[in-house]
């Protein structure tokens, strides 16, 4: 008896309701047709603003993670940071007592600049802070590999 009920339900003709068919045929109407997304519409930071912002961030860095995070963000831009920013980064490395990050900062700077002359200019500009903090370069530490 149960099987007969199932058979009759399966054999029954399915009639589509016109209401569903009309909904499927009608075009979708946008709720906001004039909406435009402006993802790139934002304030562009000047080099001076960039320098001032990162100087402030390095002065406020309180632990090694913060110093490394700020360095990573600073070097991820498509520009070479100003010498004062590198100086503040080195002072922050000293404040959190992390010598390897200070050495790697110069290594990152070497990869970031376009020519060796630019790198030498940065080294000349930062010579006093390097001597004050006692930071050696990777080239000095591993002279045989260079």
PDB file of C-alpha atoms in Angstrom:
ATOM      1  CA  UNK A   1       0.000   0.000   0.000  1.00  0.00           C
ATOM      2  CA  UNK A   2       2.835   2.354   0.855  1.00  0.00           C
ATOM      3  CA  UNK A   3       4.600   1.572  -2.428  1.00  0.00           C
ATOM      4  CA  UNK A   4       1.413   2.325  -4.363  1.00  0.00           C
ATOM      5  CA  UNK A   5       1.255   5.774  -2.778  1.00  0.00           C
ATOM      6  CA  UNK A   6       4.845   6.507  -3.736  1.00  0.00           C
ATOM      7  CA  UNK A   7       4.298   5.262  -7.285  1.00  0.00           C
ATOM      8  CA  UNK A   8       1.249   7.421  -7.761  1.00  0.00           C
ATOM      9  CA  UNK A   9       3.094  10.467  -6.401  1.00  0.00           C
ATOM     10  CA  UNK A  10       6.004   9.864  -8.750  1.00  0.00           C
ATOM     11  CA  UNK A  11       3.719   9.364 -11.754  1.00  0.00           C
ATOM     12  CA  UNK A  12       1.748  12.511 -11.062  1.00  0.00           C
ATOM     13  CA  UNK A  13       2.265  15.269 -13.561  1.00  0.00           C
ATOM     14  CA  UNK A  14       4.173  18.286 -12.282  1.00  0.00           C
ATOM     15  CA  UNK A  15       2.711  21.558 -13.488  1.00  0.00           C
ATOM     16  CA  UNK A  16       4.954  24.605 -13.179  1.00  0.00           C
ATOM     17  CA  UNK A  17       3.258  27.562 -11.660  1.00  0.00           C
ATOM     18  CA  UNK A  18       3.239  30.622 -13.886  1.00  0.00           C
ATOM     19  CA  UNK A  19       4.402  32.837 -11.027  1.00  0.00           C
ATOM     20  CA  UNK A  20       7.814  31.095 -10.823  1.00  0.00           C
ATOM     21  CA  UNK A  21       8.203  31.033 -14.587  1.00  0.00           C
ATOM     22  CA  UNK A  22       7.589  34.798 -14.816  1.00  0.00           C
ATOM     23  CA  UNK A  23      10.122  35.566 -12.117  1.00  0.00           C
ATOM     24  CA  UNK A  24      12.774  33.573 -13.903  1.00  0.00           C
ATOM     25  CA  UNK A  25      12.121  35.374 -17.201  1.00  0.00           C
ATOM     26  CA  UNK A  26      12.193  38.927 -15.836  1.00  0.00           C
ATOM     27  CA  UNK A  27      15.557  40.722 -15.820  1.00  0.00           C
ATOM     28  CA  UNK A  28      17.194  41.520 -12.511  1.00  0.00           C
ATOM     29  CA  UNK A  29      16.919  45.112 -11.461  1.00  0.00           C
ATOM     30  CA  UNK A  30      19.931  46.657  -9.755  1.00  0.00           C
ATOM     31  CA  UNK A  31      19.231  48.352  -6.492  1.00  0.00           C
ATOM     32  CA  UNK A  32      22.068  50.903  -6.946  1.00  0.00           C
ATOM     33  CA  UNK A  33      22.575  51.390 -10.691  1.00  0.00           C
ATOM     34  CA  UNK A  34      24.831  54.457 -10.368  1.00  0.00           C
ATOM     35  CA  UNK A  35      27.168  53.064  -7.748  1.00  0.00           C
ATOM     36  CA  UNK A  36      30.829  53.404  -8.713  1.00  0.00           C
ATOM     37  CA  UNK A  37      33.649  51.944  -6.682  1.00  0.00           C
ATOM     38  CA  UNK A  38      36.698  54.107  -6.366  1.00  0.00           C
ATOM     39  CA  UNK A  39      39.252  51.811  -4.782  1.00  0.00           C
ATOM     40  CA  UNK A  40      42.183  53.981  -5.782  1.00  0.00           C
ATOM     41  CA  UNK A  41      40.553  57.227  -4.695  1.00  0.00           C
ATOM     42  CA  UNK A  42      42.623  58.030  -1.615  1.00  0.00           C
ATOM     43  CA  UNK A  43      45.118  60.567  -0.381  1.00  0.00           C
ATOM     44  CA  UNK A  44      48.553  60.031  -1.871  1.00  0.00           C
ATOM     45  CA  UNK A  45      51.302  60.393   0.686  1.00  0.00           C
ATOM     46  CA  UNK A  46      54.252  62.614  -0.193  1.00  0.00           C
ATOM     47  CA  UNK A  47      57.829  61.575   0.509  1.00  0.00           C
ATOM     48  CA  UNK A  48      58.037  64.107   3.344  1.00  0.00           C
ATOM     49  CA  UNK A  49      54.860  62.733   4.952  1.00  0.00           C
ATOM     50  CA  UNK A  50      56.206  59.197   4.532  1.00  0.00           C
ATOM     51  CA  UNK A  51      59.483  60.184   6.191  1.00  0.00           C
ATOM     52  CA  UNK A  52      57.774  61.950   9.092  1.00  0.00           C
ATOM     53  CA  UNK A  53      55.376  59.043   9.649  1.00  0.00           C
ATOM     54  CA  UNK A  54      58.122  56.417   9.789  1.00  0.00           C
ATOM     55  CA  UNK A  55      60.342  58.598  11.977  1.00  0.00           C
ATOM     56  CA  UNK A  56      57.474  58.779  14.454  1.00  0.00           C
ATOM     57  CA  UNK A  57      56.749  55.047  14.228  1.00  0.00           C
ATOM     58  CA  UNK A  58      60.378  54.093  14.899  1.00  0.00           C
ATOM     59  CA  UNK A  59      60.500  56.458  17.870  1.00  0.00           C
ATOM     60  CA  UNK A  60      57.403  54.775  19.332  1.00  0.00           C
ATOM     61  CA  UNK A  61      58.503  51.166  18.673  1.00  0.00           C
ATOM     62  CA  UNK A  62      58.646  49.352  21.996  1.00  0.00           C
ATOM     63  CA  UNK A  63      59.754  45.801  21.172  1.00  0.00           C
ATOM     64  CA  UNK A  64      61.565  43.762  18.547  1.00  0.00           C
ATOM     65  CA  UNK A  65      58.382  42.634  16.809  1.00  0.00           C
ATOM     66  CA  UNK A  66      57.285  46.257  16.325  1.00  0.00           C
ATOM     67  CA  UNK A  67      60.685  47.313  14.985  1.00  0.00           C
ATOM     68  CA  UNK A  68      60.762  44.447  12.485  1.00  0.00           C
ATOM     69  CA  UNK A  69      57.139  45.050  11.458  1.00  0.00           C
ATOM     70  CA  UNK A  70      57.788  48.737  10.841  1.00  0.00           C
ATOM     71  CA  UNK A  71      60.994  47.955   8.916  1.00  0.00           C
ATOM     72  CA  UNK A  72      59.114  45.462   6.762  1.00  0.00           C
ATOM     73  CA  UNK A  73      56.380  47.988   6.012  1.00  0.00           C
ATOM     74  CA  UNK A  74      58.886  50.757   5.361  1.00  0.00           C
ATOM     75  CA  UNK A  75      60.910  48.728   2.860  1.00  0.00           C
ATOM     76  CA  UNK A  76      57.814  47.358   1.108  1.00  0.00           C
ATOM     77  CA  UNK A  77      57.116  50.710  -0.569  1.00  0.00           C
ATOM     78  CA  UNK A  78      58.438  51.479  -4.019  1.00  0.00           C
ATOM     79  CA  UNK A  79      60.957  53.998  -2.706  1.00  0.00           C
ATOM     80  CA  UNK A  80      64.137  54.090  -0.688  1.00  0.00           C
ATOM     81  CA  UNK A  81      63.654  55.519   2.812  1.00  0.00           C
ATOM     82  CA  UNK A  82      65.440  58.747   3.700  1.00  0.00           C
ATOM     83  CA  UNK A  83      68.648  58.490   5.763  1.00  0.00           C
ATOM     84  CA  UNK A  84      66.885  59.961   8.807  1.00  0.00           C
ATOM     85  CA  UNK A  85      64.383  57.073   8.693  1.00  0.00           C
ATOM     86  CA  UNK A  86      67.235  54.550   8.575  1.00  0.00           C
ATOM     87  CA  UNK A  87      68.878  56.376  11.485  1.00  0.00           C
ATOM     88  CA  UNK A  88      65.679  56.169  13.551  1.00  0.00           C
ATOM     89  CA  UNK A  89      65.398  52.476  12.643  1.00  0.00           C
ATOM     90  CA  UNK A  90      68.951  51.833  13.858  1.00  0.00           C
ATOM     91  CA  UNK A  91      68.254  53.689  17.092  1.00  0.00           C
ATOM     92  CA  UNK A  92      65.112  51.590  17.565  1.00  0.00           C
ATOM     93  CA  UNK A  93      67.172  48.419  16.998  1.00  0.00           C
ATOM     94  CA  UNK A  94      69.579  49.577  19.683  1.00  0.00           C
ATOM     95  CA  UNK A  95      66.729  50.445  22.052  1.00  0.00           C
ATOM     96  CA  UNK A  96      65.324  46.906  21.805  1.00  0.00           C
ATOM     97  CA  UNK A  97      68.900  45.529  21.922  1.00  0.00           C
ATOM     98  CA  UNK A  98      68.837  43.730  18.555  1.00  0.00           C
ATOM     99  CA  UNK A  99      72.123  43.886  16.689  1.00  0.00           C
ATOM    100  CA  UNK A 100      71.215  41.436  13.863  1.00  0.00           C
ATOM    101  CA  UNK A 101      68.254  43.548  12.749  1.00  0.00           C
ATOM    102  CA  UNK A 102      70.523  46.594  12.549  1.00  0.00           C
ATOM    103  CA  UNK A 103      72.946  44.692  10.304  1.00  0.00           C
ATOM    104  CA  UNK A 104      70.058  43.420   8.162  1.00  0.00           C
ATOM    105  CA  UNK A 105      68.758  46.964   7.799  1.00  0.00           C
ATOM    106  CA  UNK A 106      71.908  47.852   5.875  1.00  0.00           C
ATOM    107  CA  UNK A 107      71.601  44.652   3.864  1.00  0.00           C
ATOM    108  CA  UNK A 108      68.014  45.566   2.938  1.00  0.00           C
ATOM    109  CA  UNK A 109      69.155  49.058   2.050  1.00  0.00           C
ATOM    110  CA  UNK A 110      71.795  47.618  -0.269  1.00  0.00           C
ATOM    111  CA  UNK A 111      69.147  45.600  -2.118  1.00  0.00           C
ATOM    112  CA  UNK A 112      66.718  48.518  -2.231  1.00  0.00           C
ATOM    113  CA  UNK A 113      68.975  51.105  -3.907  1.00  0.00           C
ATOM    114  CA  UNK A 114      69.623  50.930  -7.639  1.00  0.00           C
ATOM    115  CA  UNK A 115      73.388  51.421  -7.780  1.00  0.00           C
ATOM    116  CA  UNK A 116      76.452  50.936  -5.605  1.00  0.00           C
ATOM    117  CA  UNK A 117      77.057  54.695  -5.677  1.00  0.00           C
ATOM    118  CA  UNK A 118      73.698  55.258  -3.975  1.00  0.00           C
ATOM    119  CA  UNK A 119      74.547  52.643  -1.362  1.00  0.00           C
ATOM    120  CA  UNK A 120      77.919  54.298  -0.725  1.00  0.00           C
ATOM    121  CA  UNK A 121      76.163  57.661  -0.334  1.00  0.00           C
ATOM    122  CA  UNK A 122      73.858  56.154   2.305  1.00  0.00           C
ATOM    123  CA  UNK A 123      76.832  54.600   4.104  1.00  0.00           C
ATOM    124  CA  UNK A 124      78.622  57.955   4.121  1.00  0.00           C
ATOM    125  CA  UNK A 125      75.512  59.701   5.447  1.00  0.00           C
ATOM    126  CA  UNK A 126      74.993  57.079   8.185  1.00  0.00           C
ATOM    127  CA  UNK A 127      78.678  56.658   9.103  1.00  0.00           C
ATOM    128  CA  UNK A 128      78.370  58.575  12.386  1.00  0.00           C
ATOM    129  CA  UNK A 129      75.389  56.576  13.683  1.00  0.00           C
ATOM    130  CA  UNK A 130      77.096  53.321  12.659  1.00  0.00           C
ATOM    131  CA  UNK A 131      80.200  54.247  14.633  1.00  0.00           C
ATOM    132  CA  UNK A 132      78.154  55.467  17.593  1.00  0.00           C
ATOM    133  CA  UNK A 133      76.151  52.235  17.811  1.00  0.00           C
ATOM    134  CA  UNK A 134      79.002  49.932  16.735  1.00  0.00           C
ATOM    135  CA  UNK A 135      77.151  48.408  13.787  1.00  0.00           C
ATOM    136  CA  UNK A 136      79.226  46.463  11.288  1.00  0.00           C
ATOM    137  CA  UNK A 137      78.149  45.780   7.737  1.00  0.00           C
ATOM    138  CA  UNK A 138      77.637  42.302   6.369  1.00  0.00           C
ATOM    139  CA  UNK A 139      80.497  42.991   3.946  1.00  0.00           C
ATOM    140  CA  UNK A 140      82.787  43.642   6.927  1.00  0.00           C
ATOM    141  CA  UNK A 141      81.601  40.629   8.897  1.00  0.00           C
ATOM    142  CA  UNK A 142      81.832  38.179   5.983  1.00  0.00           C
ATOM    143  CA  UNK A 143      84.557  39.684   3.805  1.00  0.00           C
ATOM    144  CA  UNK A 144      85.508  36.302   2.327  1.00  0.00           C
ATOM    145  CA  UNK A 145      81.974  35.716   0.952  1.00  0.00           C
ATOM    146  CA  UNK A 146      81.653  39.105  -0.752  1.00  0.00           C
TER     147      UNK A 146
END
